[in-house]
Every structure is written in structure tokens, then in C-alpha cells.
Amino acid sequence: MSSVITEVAVQVFKTEARTSVDSYGHRHPGPSMPATGALLRITDSEGVSGYVLGKPNYLRQDQVEQHFRPVLIGSDPLAREAMDKKFAIRQRTRAVELPEHSCSYVDQALWDLAGNKFDTPVWKLLGGARTEIKAYASTMCGDDVEGGLAAPEDYANFAVALKKRGYQGIKLHTWMPPLPGSPNLTRDIDACAAVRDAVGENFSLMLDGYHWYSRTDALKLGRELDRLKFDWFEEPMDEFSLRSYKWLADQIDTPLIGPETTPGRHRSRADWIANEACDILRVGAMNGGGITPALKTMHMAEGFGLECEIHGNGAPNLALVGAGNNVQWYERGLLHPHVDYDWVPPHLNSIVDPVDENGMVAMPQRPGLGEDIDLEYIAANLVAEY
């Protein structure tokens, strides 16, 4: 008889953060400050657990009691598709109280449980396409901080430092609101040009543009990226307008990549392929609804001969890049001159994605998602448990 899920629990705990988020959701350097995290645990009748770290606002007590437990308790922990269907039915009328991010955490924890059950890393269960992958350095957004990313030459100097560390590619996030004077098309172009001059030719560069540029500004910027030979152009416009992305893709040579934040998981991304709205498809474990739908997206893209790039860092996304033949990079960041990305927060024993001198990240060898969580620290620093 197969095992069934017997326990679903969340631990909210005190930890430490060294970055902060502005009113638009962009992350920036910050002083060391108290922070709160959440750990979702799903356990089956054989005593095997799956874990995933998340944000408390997406792992609330009402969600656990009203949605997670009714769907999960008594279910086969490997029957992810059956549980996903039940969540989808609930989401139809309760999308606000049960967003995709919350369901994504459930799916991630179920994959971690499966990896722990079979004593195998999740990236191998997903397909095992590679044992390592090149990482690109993904910068934070521009700022007005001295020695930070306040001017085009700051990006150029930081790019040189990242190249010396072994990175084979860099993706720029330039200046965005609420920073005064942002966005600024001329300054974006100047930053891209300064970085290309600094790192030279035959080095991969990408741009994640301002998300709401007009068509005309996006076209001007895209044509400059053509001249500078960038690898891709990401999210320059509102992603709800497929026609705008199709219009832009037809007029520039730089590959257009998307979508990033569009809801609908693999189903909405099918429309991006069908409408030829991008040259490279994009998905992630969080903004794609979980590992399961993100994997479907990767395979769908491969069927159309498209590369599929994975949005964001972390153990679930590292598992995805380890699974697909049509994935070229791992996004490592967000990076900034004033931030030590390799700092280990107190609720972890180690980070999951150390990079070597050649800019390569090895797939984790621990079973499950490979996250090295300090469960004793979390138990000793509880804020709430439900």
C-alpha cells in the first residue's frame, strides 16, 4: 500500500536579512536587520518529509487550514497532478486567498519529499540533463548609493569585477521606480554601452528592462542592444500585451525573452509560443506555479525548438536548470557591489549554489531539493507554528 500524507505544517521563524525591498518590489542593499521566514513541511505515513523555505504571507495559517490540509492530507505524496487539479478548482473562485505562489510552495515541498523518499536529488528525478551549469551574474536595480550602481560607469566597474570572478555572463537591471528620474532611456543605453566597452566582445550580456516602456522606447533600446550584441532583452513592456511583444520581436535582432510575471503557468506560455511573442521562453518555480508546471513549460518550449530560461535563483530553480536540455544558464543573484551574495543566513548551514572560478554552479548532491536547512535553528527561533 502506498504512503499517504499525514501532516502539513508551517513554522514561522526569526532570521536575519541584509537586503531590503522597495515599494515596487525591487531588492536593494540594506543593513543587517531582523527578518521573518517560513518553512513548509509535508510528511507522509512512512515518516518522510519534504521541506521548502518561503515567505510567511504566502504560507498563512488560513491557507494551511482551509486549503493545504483539505487537499493534501490522505493523498498519495507522489500524486502531484491529482492534487494540482484540486488546487486549480479551488483557485478558480479563490485566487486571492490561494495565489499561484502559495501553490508553488506546495509543489516544491512535494518534490523535496519525493527526492528524500528515493534518496535522490530532485534535478535527477526531473531528468538529470547535466551535473553543472554556467551562471550569469544578475545585478540588482540601479540606485543612488555611493559606490553602488548609481551611474553607467558603476555598472562597467562592477561588470569587470564580476568577469574577474569567473562569470561568463552578466544581466543588467537598470534604474526603475521608485528611484527619482527613472526610467531613463538614455541612461539605460549608456549603461549597456559602458558595460560592453568594459567587458569586451565575446562575453554574454543581457538586459532586464523597465517593465512598462512604451513600444517606441522599447524599440529604440532594442536596436541599441542589437548594436551592442546583447544575448537577450527581457521584460521591456507590459507582458499582458502579446501583440506588443510580437511587434518588437519582429523588428530587432536581439532575442526577446518572456514572460516573467504573466499568470497562467504553462497554459499562458503556450500562447506566447503560438503568437511568436518571444524568442526564448521564460519560467520559474515561483512565477510559474511550481516545479511541475515549470517543467511542462520547459518541455513545451523544447518541442518548438526554443530555449527556456529559468527565472531566479534558489534550490527549486537550480533543480529545473539541472533537468532541461534547452536551458543554457542559471540566474545567480541579485548581485551588488555592497552585498555579499555568498553570505549564509542563520537558518541555513550553507548556500545551495556556490560558484567556482569558471562561473559554474554544480548541481547539489543532497537528496531532495538540496537545501541545507538548519532545522534546529528554526525550532529555536519560532514565531509561530501551525
mmCIF file of C-alpha atoms in Angstrom:
data_model
loop_
_atom_site.group_PDB
_atom_site.id
_atom_site.type_symbol
_atom_site.label_atom_id
_atom_site.label_comp_id
_atom_site.label_asym_id
_atom_site.label_seq_id
_atom_site.Cartn_x
_atom_site.Cartn_y
_atom_site.Cartn_z
ATOM 1 C CA MET A 1 0.000 0.000 0.000
ATOM 2 C CA SER A 2 1.386 3.406 -0.951
ATOM 3 C CA SER A 3 2.016 6.026 1.683
ATOM 4 C CA VAL A 4 -0.306 8.983 2.236
ATOM 5 C CA ILE A 5 0.289 12.494 3.500
ATOM 6 C CA THR A 6 -0.376 12.690 7.225
ATOM 7 C CA GLU A 7 0.942 16.123 8.232
ATOM 8 C CA VAL A 8 1.125 19.614 6.757
ATOM 9 C CA ALA A 9 2.760 22.231 8.956
ATOM 10 C CA VAL A 10 4.359 25.672 8.736
ATOM 11 C CA GLN A 11 6.986 27.098 11.060
ATOM 12 C CA VAL A 12 7.408 30.876 11.039
ATOM 13 C CA PHE A 13 10.802 31.846 12.416
ATOM 14 C CA LYS A 14 13.108 34.762 13.148
ATOM 15 C CA THR A 15 16.177 35.144 10.939
ATOM 16 C CA GLU A 16 18.390 37.885 9.514
ATOM 17 C CA ALA A 17 18.324 39.835 6.234
ATOM 18 C CA ARG A 18 20.936 42.041 4.601
ATOM 19 C CA THR A 19 18.827 43.425 1.774
ATOM 20 C CA SER A 20 15.563 45.344 1.618
ATOM 21 C CA VAL A 21 12.718 45.670 -0.872
ATOM 22 C CA ASP A 22 11.373 48.985 -2.158
ATOM 23 C CA SER A 23 7.718 49.876 -2.761
ATOM 24 C CA TYR A 24 7.882 48.480 -6.314
ATOM 25 C CA GLY A 25 9.250 45.128 -5.148
ATOM 26 C CA HIS A 26 12.860 45.671 -6.248
ATOM 27 C CA ARG A 27 15.587 44.438 -3.931
ATOM 28 C CA HIS A 28 18.458 46.684 -2.787
ATOM 29 C CA PRO A 29 21.373 46.545 -0.315
ATOM 30 C CA GLY A 30 20.416 47.115 3.292
ATOM 31 C CA PRO A 31 21.889 46.906 6.773
ATOM 32 C CA SER A 32 21.657 43.712 8.757
ATOM 33 C CA MET A 33 18.146 43.587 10.164
ATOM 34 C CA PRO A 34 15.720 41.118 11.765
ATOM 35 C CA ALA A 35 13.559 39.233 9.275
ATOM 36 C CA THR A 36 10.925 36.521 9.289
ATOM 37 C CA GLY A 37 10.892 33.353 7.199
ATOM 38 C CA ALA A 38 8.592 30.362 6.872
ATOM 39 C CA LEU A 39 9.229 26.661 6.433
ATOM 40 C CA LEU A 40 6.555 24.412 4.933
ATOM 41 C CA ARG A 41 6.809 20.739 5.905
ATOM 42 C CA ILE A 42 4.776 17.939 4.322
ATOM 43 C CA THR A 43 5.152 14.478 5.894
ATOM 44 C CA ASP A 44 3.837 11.100 4.781
ATOM 45 C CA SER A 45 2.806 7.957 6.659
ATOM 46 C CA GLU A 46 6.307 6.491 6.229
ATOM 47 C CA GLY A 47 7.775 9.431 8.118
ATOM 48 C CA VAL A 48 9.377 11.037 5.064
ATOM 49 C CA SER A 49 9.163 14.827 4.916
ATOM 50 C CA GLY A 50 9.527 17.420 2.215
ATOM 51 C CA TYR A 51 10.564 20.975 3.067
ATOM 52 C CA VAL A 52 10.564 24.314 1.327
ATOM 53 C CA LEU A 53 11.508 27.764 2.587
ATOM 54 C CA GLY A 54 9.110 30.555 1.731
ATOM 55 C CA LYS A 55 7.568 33.876 2.634
ATOM 56 C CA PRO A 56 5.086 33.926 5.523
ATOM 57 C CA ASN A 57 2.497 35.915 3.534
ATOM 58 C CA TYR A 58 2.201 33.023 1.053
ATOM 59 C CA LEU A 59 2.151 30.349 3.763
ATOM 60 C CA ARG A 60 -0.501 31.755 6.073
ATOM 61 C CA GLN A 61 -2.404 29.806 8.714
ATOM 62 C CA ASP A 62 -5.743 30.268 6.958
ATOM 63 C CA GLN A 63 -4.283 28.816 3.750
ATOM 64 C CA VAL A 64 -2.885 25.799 5.587
ATOM 65 C CA GLU A 65 -6.174 25.100 7.372
ATOM 66 C CA GLN A 66 -8.648 25.914 4.582
ATOM 67 C CA HIS A 67 -6.760 24.693 1.509
ATOM 68 C CA PHE A 68 -3.490 22.853 2.070
ATOM 69 C CA ARG A 69 -4.669 20.275 4.584
ATOM 70 C CA PRO A 70 -8.054 19.511 2.933
ATOM 71 C CA VAL A 71 -6.309 18.739 -0.358
ATOM 72 C CA LEU A 72 -3.105 17.133 0.900
ATOM 73 C CA ILE A 73 -3.999 15.041 3.965
ATOM 74 C CA GLY A 74 -4.735 11.471 2.896
ATOM 75 C CA SER A 75 -3.353 11.967 -0.620
ATOM 76 C CA ASP A 76 -0.529 9.962 -2.162
ATOM 77 C CA PRO A 77 2.510 12.302 -1.878
ATOM 78 C CA LEU A 78 3.601 11.339 -5.390
ATOM 79 C CA ALA A 79 0.198 12.127 -6.952
ATOM 80 C CA ARG A 80 1.149 15.721 -7.737
ATOM 81 C CA GLU A 81 -1.099 16.015 -10.807
ATOM 82 C CA ALA A 82 -4.177 14.888 -8.895
ATOM 83 C CA MET A 83 -3.508 17.400 -6.116
ATOM 84 C CA ASP A 84 -2.731 20.142 -8.606
ATOM 85 C CA LYS A 85 -6.158 19.634 -10.192
ATOM 86 C CA LYS A 86 -7.845 20.027 -6.830
ATOM 87 C CA PHE A 87 -5.929 23.229 -6.139
ATOM 88 C CA ALA A 88 -6.858 24.552 -9.588
ATOM 89 C CA ILE A 89 -10.556 24.021 -8.844
ATOM 90 C CA ARG A 90 -10.174 25.933 -5.589
ATOM 91 C CA GLN A 91 -8.231 28.723 -7.268
ATOM 92 C CA ARG A 92 -10.986 29.374 -9.798
ATOM 93 C CA THR A 93 -13.083 31.186 -7.203
ATOM 94 C CA ARG A 94 -10.438 31.826 -4.533
ATOM 95 C CA ALA A 95 -7.451 33.171 -6.458
ATOM 96 C CA VAL A 96 -6.886 35.987 -3.981
ATOM 97 C CA GLU A 97 -6.698 33.710 -0.945
ATOM 98 C CA LEU A 98 -4.864 30.926 -2.816
ATOM 99 C CA PRO A 99 -2.408 32.555 -5.258
ATOM 100 C CA GLU A 100 -0.063 30.682 -7.575
ATOM 101 C CA HIS A 101 2.897 31.442 -5.310
ATOM 102 C CA SER A 102 1.270 29.553 -2.443
ATOM 103 C CA CYS A 103 0.521 26.531 -4.627
ATOM 104 C CA SER A 104 4.075 26.718 -5.917
ATOM 105 C CA TYR A 105 5.445 26.191 -2.423
ATOM 106 C CA VAL A 106 3.273 23.088 -2.013
ATOM 107 C CA ASP A 107 4.543 21.641 -5.284
ATOM 108 C CA GLN A 108 8.159 22.353 -4.332
ATOM 109 C CA ALA A 109 7.744 20.634 -0.971
ATOM 110 C CA LEU A 110 6.165 17.598 -2.651
ATOM 111 C CA TRP A 111 9.164 17.307 -4.978
ATOM 112 C CA ASP A 112 11.529 17.595 -1.997
ATOM 113 C CA LEU A 113 9.555 14.803 -0.306
ATOM 114 C CA ALA A 114 9.893 12.628 -3.403
ATOM 115 C CA GLY A 115 13.636 13.237 -3.549
ATOM 116 C CA ASN A 116 14.006 12.388 0.139
ATOM 117 C CA LYS A 117 11.849 9.265 -0.279
ATOM 118 C CA PHE A 118 14.069 7.953 -3.086
ATOM 119 C CA ASP A 119 17.296 9.398 -1.630
ATOM 120 C CA THR A 120 17.868 11.235 -4.916
ATOM 121 C CA PRO A 121 18.356 14.905 -5.879
ATOM 122 C CA VAL A 122 15.257 16.403 -7.488
ATOM 123 C CA TRP A 123 17.181 17.550 -10.566
ATOM 124 C CA LYS A 124 17.856 13.877 -11.321
ATOM 125 C CA LEU A 125 14.200 12.936 -10.812
ATOM 126 C CA LEU A 126 13.262 15.700 -13.244
ATOM 127 C CA GLY A 127 15.546 14.376 -15.964
ATOM 128 C CA GLY A 128 19.171 14.899 -14.978
ATOM 129 C CA ALA A 129 20.387 16.772 -18.053
ATOM 130 C CA ARG A 130 23.659 18.000 -16.525
ATOM 131 C CA THR A 131 25.803 17.993 -13.403
ATOM 132 C CA GLU A 132 26.780 21.676 -13.616
ATOM 133 C CA ILE A 133 25.710 24.817 -15.426
ATOM 134 C CA LYS A 134 27.204 28.209 -16.187
ATOM 135 C CA ALA A 135 25.823 31.023 -14.068
ATOM 136 C CA TYR A 136 25.194 34.560 -15.160
ATOM 137 C CA ALA A 137 25.583 37.368 -12.640
ATOM 138 C CA SER A 138 22.218 39.093 -12.264
ATOM 139 C CA THR A 139 22.611 42.603 -10.839
ATOM 140 C CA MET A 140 20.291 44.487 -8.558
ATOM 141 C CA CYS A 141 18.464 47.504 -9.954
ATOM 142 C CA GLY A 142 20.231 50.826 -10.201
ATOM 143 C CA ASP A 143 20.302 53.140 -7.197
ATOM 144 C CA ASP A 144 21.712 56.440 -5.959
ATOM 145 C CA VAL A 145 24.149 54.909 -3.469
ATOM 146 C CA GLU A 146 27.789 55.973 -3.471
ATOM 147 C CA GLY A 147 29.896 53.073 -4.711
ATOM 148 C CA GLY A 148 26.741 51.240 -5.740
ATOM 149 C CA LEU A 149 25.009 51.230 -9.119
ATOM 150 C CA ALA A 150 24.322 54.932 -9.475
ATOM 151 C CA ALA A 151 25.873 55.617 -12.890
ATOM 152 C CA PRO A 152 26.798 53.789 -16.122
ATOM 153 C CA GLU A 153 30.442 53.667 -15.059
ATOM 154 C CA ASP A 154 29.401 51.918 -11.822
ATOM 155 C CA TYR A 155 27.852 49.120 -13.876
ATOM 156 C CA ALA A 156 31.004 48.970 -16.000
ATOM 157 C CA ASN A 157 33.305 48.691 -12.967
ATOM 158 C CA PHE A 158 31.075 46.061 -11.367
ATOM 159 C CA ALA A 159 30.965 44.080 -14.622
ATOM 160 C CA VAL A 160 34.761 43.969 -14.765
ATOM 161 C CA ALA A 161 34.873 42.696 -11.169
ATOM 162 C CA LEU A 162 32.280 40.010 -11.912
ATOM 163 C CA LYS A 163 34.126 38.897 -15.038
ATOM 164 C CA LYS A 164 37.328 38.553 -12.981
ATOM 165 C CA ARG A 165 35.424 36.317 -10.557
ATOM 166 C CA GLY A 166 34.792 33.908 -13.431
ATOM 167 C CA TYR A 167 31.261 34.757 -14.539
ATOM 168 C CA GLN A 168 30.677 34.123 -18.233
ATOM 169 C CA GLY A 169 27.658 36.417 -18.487
ATOM 170 C CA ILE A 170 26.024 39.373 -16.760
ATOM 171 C CA LYS A 171 22.421 40.555 -16.782
ATOM 172 C CA LEU A 172 21.733 44.200 -16.002
ATOM 173 C CA HIS A 173 18.754 45.523 -14.105
ATOM 174 C CA THR A 174 18.928 49.264 -14.602
ATOM 175 C CA TRP A 175 17.171 52.144 -12.815
ATOM 176 C CA MET A 176 13.493 51.725 -12.054
ATOM 177 C CA PRO A 177 10.850 53.487 -9.944
ATOM 178 C CA PRO A 178 10.525 54.499 -7.190
ATOM 179 C CA LEU A 179 14.035 55.904 -7.787
ATOM 180 C CA PRO A 180 13.587 59.557 -8.850
ATOM 181 C CA GLY A 181 14.172 60.161 -12.543
ATOM 182 C CA SER A 182 13.521 56.557 -13.526
ATOM 183 C CA PRO A 183 13.110 55.124 -16.021
ATOM 184 C CA ASN A 184 15.537 56.954 -18.275
ATOM 185 C CA LEU A 185 16.037 55.534 -21.747
ATOM 186 C CA THR A 186 19.270 57.420 -22.423
ATOM 187 C CA ARG A 187 20.817 56.316 -19.126
ATOM 188 C CA ASP A 188 19.832 52.694 -19.811
ATOM 189 C CA ILE A 189 21.542 52.829 -23.199
ATOM 190 C CA ASP A 190 24.628 54.453 -21.697
ATOM 191 C CA ALA A 191 24.862 51.730 -19.030
ATOM 192 C CA CYS A 192 24.611 48.942 -21.608
ATOM 193 C CA ALA A 193 27.257 50.574 -23.779
ATOM 194 C CA ALA A 194 29.582 51.183 -20.821
ATOM 195 C CA VAL A 195 29.379 47.537 -19.752
ATOM 196 C CA ARG A 196 30.023 46.257 -23.277
ATOM 197 C CA ASP A 197 33.069 48.506 -23.583
ATOM 198 C CA ALA A 198 34.328 47.306 -20.199
ATOM 199 C CA VAL A 199 33.994 43.537 -20.728
ATOM 200 C CA GLY A 200 34.803 43.488 -24.443
ATOM 201 C CA GLU A 201 33.405 41.291 -27.173
ATOM 202 C CA ASN A 202 32.663 37.572 -26.860
ATOM 203 C CA PHE A 203 31.165 37.976 -23.393
ATOM 204 C CA SER A 204 27.465 37.383 -22.759
ATOM 205 C CA LEU A 205 25.360 40.368 -21.724
ATOM 206 C CA MET A 206 21.608 40.560 -21.124
ATOM 207 C CA LEU A 207 19.238 43.364 -20.154
ATOM 208 C CA ASP A 208 16.126 43.176 -17.985
ATOM 209 C CA GLY A 209 14.472 46.444 -18.982
ATOM 210 C CA TYR A 210 11.942 48.671 -17.361
ATOM 211 C CA HIS A 211 8.714 46.626 -17.333
ATOM 212 C CA TRP A 212 6.447 49.348 -18.743
ATOM 213 C CA TYR A 213 8.390 51.031 -21.506
ATOM 214 C CA SER A 214 6.304 52.111 -24.494
ATOM 215 C CA ARG A 215 6.683 50.307 -27.795
ATOM 216 C CA THR A 216 8.758 53.132 -29.262
ATOM 217 C CA ASP A 217 11.156 53.336 -26.311
ATOM 218 C CA ALA A 218 11.497 49.546 -26.228
ATOM 219 C CA LEU A 219 12.314 49.581 -29.942
ATOM 220 C CA LYS A 220 14.980 52.266 -29.512
ATOM 221 C CA LEU A 221 16.547 50.329 -26.681
ATOM 222 C CA GLY A 222 16.299 47.033 -28.556
ATOM 223 C CA ARG A 223 18.105 48.435 -31.584
ATOM 224 C CA GLU A 224 20.909 49.658 -29.340
ATOM 225 C CA LEU A 225 21.166 46.159 -27.889
ATOM 226 C CA ASP A 226 21.452 44.866 -31.459
ATOM 227 C CA ARG A 227 24.437 47.147 -31.978
ATOM 228 C CA LEU A 228 25.980 46.086 -28.675
ATOM 229 C CA LYS A 229 25.349 42.383 -29.394
ATOM 230 C CA PHE A 230 23.398 41.511 -26.240
ATOM 231 C CA ASP A 231 22.268 37.913 -25.731
ATOM 232 C CA TRP A 232 18.680 38.829 -24.859
ATOM 233 C CA PHE A 233 16.231 41.605 -23.978
ATOM 234 C CA GLU A 234 13.855 40.855 -21.112
ATOM 235 C CA GLU A 235 10.532 42.351 -19.997
ATOM 236 C CA PRO A 236 10.731 45.799 -21.606
ATOM 237 C CA MET A 237 6.939 46.260 -21.771
ATOM 238 C CA ASP A 238 3.677 45.246 -20.114
ATOM 239 C CA GLU A 239 3.515 41.482 -20.556
ATOM 240 C CA PHE A 240 -0.257 41.387 -20.936
ATOM 241 C CA SER A 241 0.163 42.748 -24.484
ATOM 242 C CA LEU A 242 1.280 39.809 -26.598
ATOM 243 C CA ARG A 243 0.908 41.927 -29.731
ATOM 244 C CA SER A 244 3.465 44.431 -28.439
ATOM 245 C CA TYR A 245 5.998 41.668 -27.856
ATOM 246 C CA LYS A 246 5.335 40.149 -31.280
ATOM 247 C CA TRP A 247 5.698 43.630 -32.800
ATOM 248 C CA LEU A 248 9.062 44.167 -31.067
ATOM 249 C CA ALA A 249 10.411 40.672 -31.746
ATOM 250 C CA ASP A 250 9.820 41.182 -35.455
ATOM 251 C CA GLN A 251 11.885 44.381 -35.516
ATOM 252 C CA ILE A 252 15.039 43.641 -33.521
ATOM 253 C CA ASP A 253 17.754 41.017 -33.854
ATOM 254 C CA THR A 254 18.406 40.632 -30.117
ATOM 255 C CA PRO A 255 16.377 37.655 -28.843
ATOM 256 C CA LEU A 256 13.331 38.761 -26.877
ATOM 257 C CA ILE A 257 12.706 36.722 -23.712
ATOM 258 C CA GLY A 258 9.474 36.315 -21.770
ATOM 259 C CA PRO A 259 7.173 36.134 -19.997
ATOM 260 C CA GLU A 260 8.247 36.625 -16.395
ATOM 261 C CA THR A 261 5.235 37.602 -14.315
ATOM 262 C CA THR A 262 2.306 36.620 -16.530
ATOM 263 C CA PRO A 263 -0.055 34.305 -14.584
ATOM 264 C CA GLY A 264 -1.431 31.106 -16.055
ATOM 265 C CA ARG A 265 1.646 28.901 -15.768
ATOM 266 C CA HIS A 266 2.383 26.690 -18.815
ATOM 267 C CA ARG A 267 -1.007 27.467 -20.379
ATOM 268 C CA SER A 268 -0.369 31.190 -20.814
ATOM 269 C CA ARG A 269 3.157 30.472 -22.009
ATOM 270 C CA ALA A 270 1.714 28.280 -24.735
ATOM 271 C CA ASP A 271 0.084 31.451 -26.088
ATOM 272 C CA TRP A 272 3.460 33.208 -26.115
ATOM 273 C CA ILE A 273 4.833 30.431 -28.302
ATOM 274 C CA ALA A 274 1.774 30.310 -30.567
ATOM 275 C CA ASN A 275 1.829 34.090 -31.050
ATOM 276 C CA GLU A 276 5.617 34.188 -31.596
ATOM 277 C CA ALA A 277 5.829 36.815 -28.866
ATOM 278 C CA CYS A 278 9.303 35.762 -27.710
ATOM 279 C CA ASP A 279 12.452 34.082 -28.996
ATOM 280 C CA ILE A 280 13.346 32.497 -25.651
ATOM 281 C CA LEU A 281 10.665 31.298 -23.234
ATOM 282 C CA ARG A 282 10.935 32.141 -19.525
ATOM 283 C CA VAL A 283 9.512 30.465 -16.445
ATOM 284 C CA GLY A 284 10.461 29.817 -12.830
ATOM 285 C CA ALA A 285 9.434 27.640 -9.922
ATOM 286 C CA MET A 286 7.767 30.589 -8.192
ATOM 287 C CA ASN A 287 6.250 32.643 -11.005
ATOM 288 C CA GLY A 288 5.416 29.511 -12.992
ATOM 289 C CA GLY A 289 3.210 27.907 -10.353
ATOM 290 C CA GLY A 290 5.706 25.321 -9.131
ATOM 291 C CA ILE A 291 8.301 22.864 -10.377
ATOM 292 C CA THR A 292 5.720 20.645 -12.112
ATOM 293 C CA PRO A 293 4.198 23.307 -14.426
ATOM 294 C CA ALA A 294 7.629 24.867 -14.967
ATOM 295 C CA LEU A 295 8.918 21.513 -16.206
ATOM 296 C CA LYS A 296 5.943 21.277 -18.557
ATOM 297 C CA THR A 297 6.853 24.734 -19.863
ATOM 298 C CA MET A 298 10.442 23.673 -20.497
ATOM 299 C CA HIS A 299 9.365 20.584 -22.425
ATOM 300 C CA MET A 300 6.784 22.578 -24.386
ATOM 301 C CA ALA A 301 9.456 25.076 -25.413
ATOM 302 C CA GLU A 302 11.795 22.266 -26.434
ATOM 303 C CA GLY A 303 9.084 20.845 -28.679
ATOM 304 C CA PHE A 304 9.097 24.130 -30.603
ATOM 305 C CA GLY A 305 12.887 24.360 -30.736
ATOM 306 C CA LEU A 306 13.010 27.177 -28.179
ATOM 307 C CA GLU A 307 15.429 27.690 -25.339
ATOM 308 C CA CYS A 308 13.750 28.086 -21.950
ATOM 309 C CA GLU A 309 15.477 30.200 -19.338
ATOM 310 C CA ILE A 310 14.626 29.808 -15.658
ATOM 311 C CA HIS A 311 13.739 32.942 -13.698
ATOM 312 C CA GLY A 312 15.502 33.423 -10.402
ATOM 313 C CA ASN A 313 17.899 31.636 -8.111
ATOM 314 C CA GLY A 314 17.458 29.128 -5.313
ATOM 315 C CA ALA A 315 17.172 25.367 -4.892
ATOM 316 C CA PRO A 316 13.914 24.792 -6.861
ATOM 317 C CA ASN A 317 15.170 26.760 -9.869
ATOM 318 C CA LEU A 318 18.562 25.072 -9.699
ATOM 319 C CA ALA A 319 16.754 21.725 -9.876
ATOM 320 C CA LEU A 320 14.947 22.917 -13.001
ATOM 321 C CA VAL A 321 18.094 24.073 -14.801
ATOM 322 C CA GLY A 322 19.626 20.698 -13.998
ATOM 323 C CA ALA A 323 16.729 18.971 -15.717
ATOM 324 C CA GLY A 324 16.398 20.576 -19.152
ATOM 325 C CA ASN A 325 18.489 20.270 -22.304
ATOM 326 C CA ASN A 326 17.143 23.584 -23.595
ATOM 327 C CA VAL A 327 18.342 25.647 -20.602
ATOM 328 C CA GLN A 328 21.649 27.454 -21.020
ATOM 329 C CA TRP A 329 22.111 29.462 -17.812
ATOM 330 C CA TYR A 330 21.439 29.637 -14.079
ATOM 331 C CA GLU A 331 20.495 33.095 -12.784
ATOM 332 C CA ARG A 332 22.732 33.856 -9.798
ATOM 333 C CA GLY A 333 21.761 36.964 -7.941
ATOM 334 C CA LEU A 334 20.753 39.512 -7.180
ATOM 335 C CA LEU A 335 24.303 40.916 -7.022
ATOM 336 C CA HIS A 336 25.541 44.349 -5.965
ATOM 337 C CA PRO A 337 28.917 45.873 -5.031
ATOM 338 C CA HIS A 338 27.699 46.299 -1.419
ATOM 339 C CA VAL A 339 26.146 42.827 -0.997
ATOM 340 C CA ASP A 340 27.885 39.531 -0.206
ATOM 341 C CA TYR A 341 25.715 37.048 -2.088
ATOM 342 C CA ASP A 342 27.659 34.138 -0.542
ATOM 343 C CA TRP A 343 26.714 35.153 2.998
ATOM 344 C CA VAL A 344 24.914 32.273 4.741
ATOM 345 C CA PRO A 345 21.781 33.348 6.663
ATOM 346 C CA PRO A 346 21.403 31.812 10.124
ATOM 347 C CA HIS A 347 18.592 29.414 9.112
ATOM 348 C CA LEU A 348 20.898 27.688 6.594
ATOM 349 C CA ASN A 349 24.082 25.676 7.082
ATOM 350 C CA SER A 350 25.342 26.511 3.580
ATOM 351 C CA ILE A 351 24.107 28.043 0.335
ATOM 352 C CA VAL A 352 22.881 25.738 -2.414
ATOM 353 C CA ASP A 353 24.581 27.455 -5.367
ATOM 354 C CA PRO A 354 28.275 28.251 -4.768
ATOM 355 C CA VAL A 355 30.020 29.316 -7.979
ATOM 356 C CA ASP A 356 33.514 28.224 -8.967
ATOM 357 C CA GLU A 357 36.309 30.232 -10.576
ATOM 358 C CA ASN A 358 34.956 29.406 -14.045
ATOM 359 C CA GLY A 359 31.477 30.716 -13.315
ATOM 360 C CA MET A 360 29.988 27.235 -12.984
ATOM 361 C CA VAL A 361 27.438 26.081 -10.404
ATOM 362 C CA ALA A 362 27.348 22.359 -9.579
ATOM 363 C CA MET A 363 24.085 20.530 -9.102
ATOM 364 C CA PRO A 364 23.543 19.698 -5.402
ATOM 365 C CA GLN A 365 24.193 16.113 -4.342
ATOM 366 C CA ARG A 366 21.956 16.141 -1.276
ATOM 367 C CA PRO A 367 18.635 14.297 -1.759
ATOM 368 C CA GLY A 368 15.526 16.347 -2.461
ATOM 369 C CA LEU A 369 15.943 19.967 -3.465
ATOM 370 C CA GLY A 370 19.360 20.052 -1.828
ATOM 371 C CA GLU A 371 18.680 22.938 0.533
ATOM 372 C CA ASP A 372 20.880 22.688 3.646
ATOM 373 C CA ILE A 373 18.330 23.917 6.209
ATOM 374 C CA ASP A 374 19.251 24.288 9.865
ATOM 375 C CA LEU A 375 16.135 22.759 11.413
ATOM 376 C CA GLU A 376 17.481 23.160 14.940
ATOM 377 C CA TYR A 377 17.942 26.913 14.457
ATOM 378 C CA ILE A 378 14.403 27.256 13.133
ATOM 379 C CA ALA A 379 12.961 25.277 16.052
ATOM 380 C CA ALA A 380 14.837 27.507 18.487
ATOM 381 C CA ASN A 381 13.661 30.750 16.844
ATOM 382 C CA LEU A 382 9.967 30.133 16.283
ATOM 383 C CA VAL A 383 7.489 32.957 15.952
ATOM 384 C CA ALA A 384 4.521 30.725 15.216
ATOM 385 C CA GLU A 385 3.715 27.151 14.248
ATOM 386 C CA TYR A 386 0.517 25.878 12.669
#
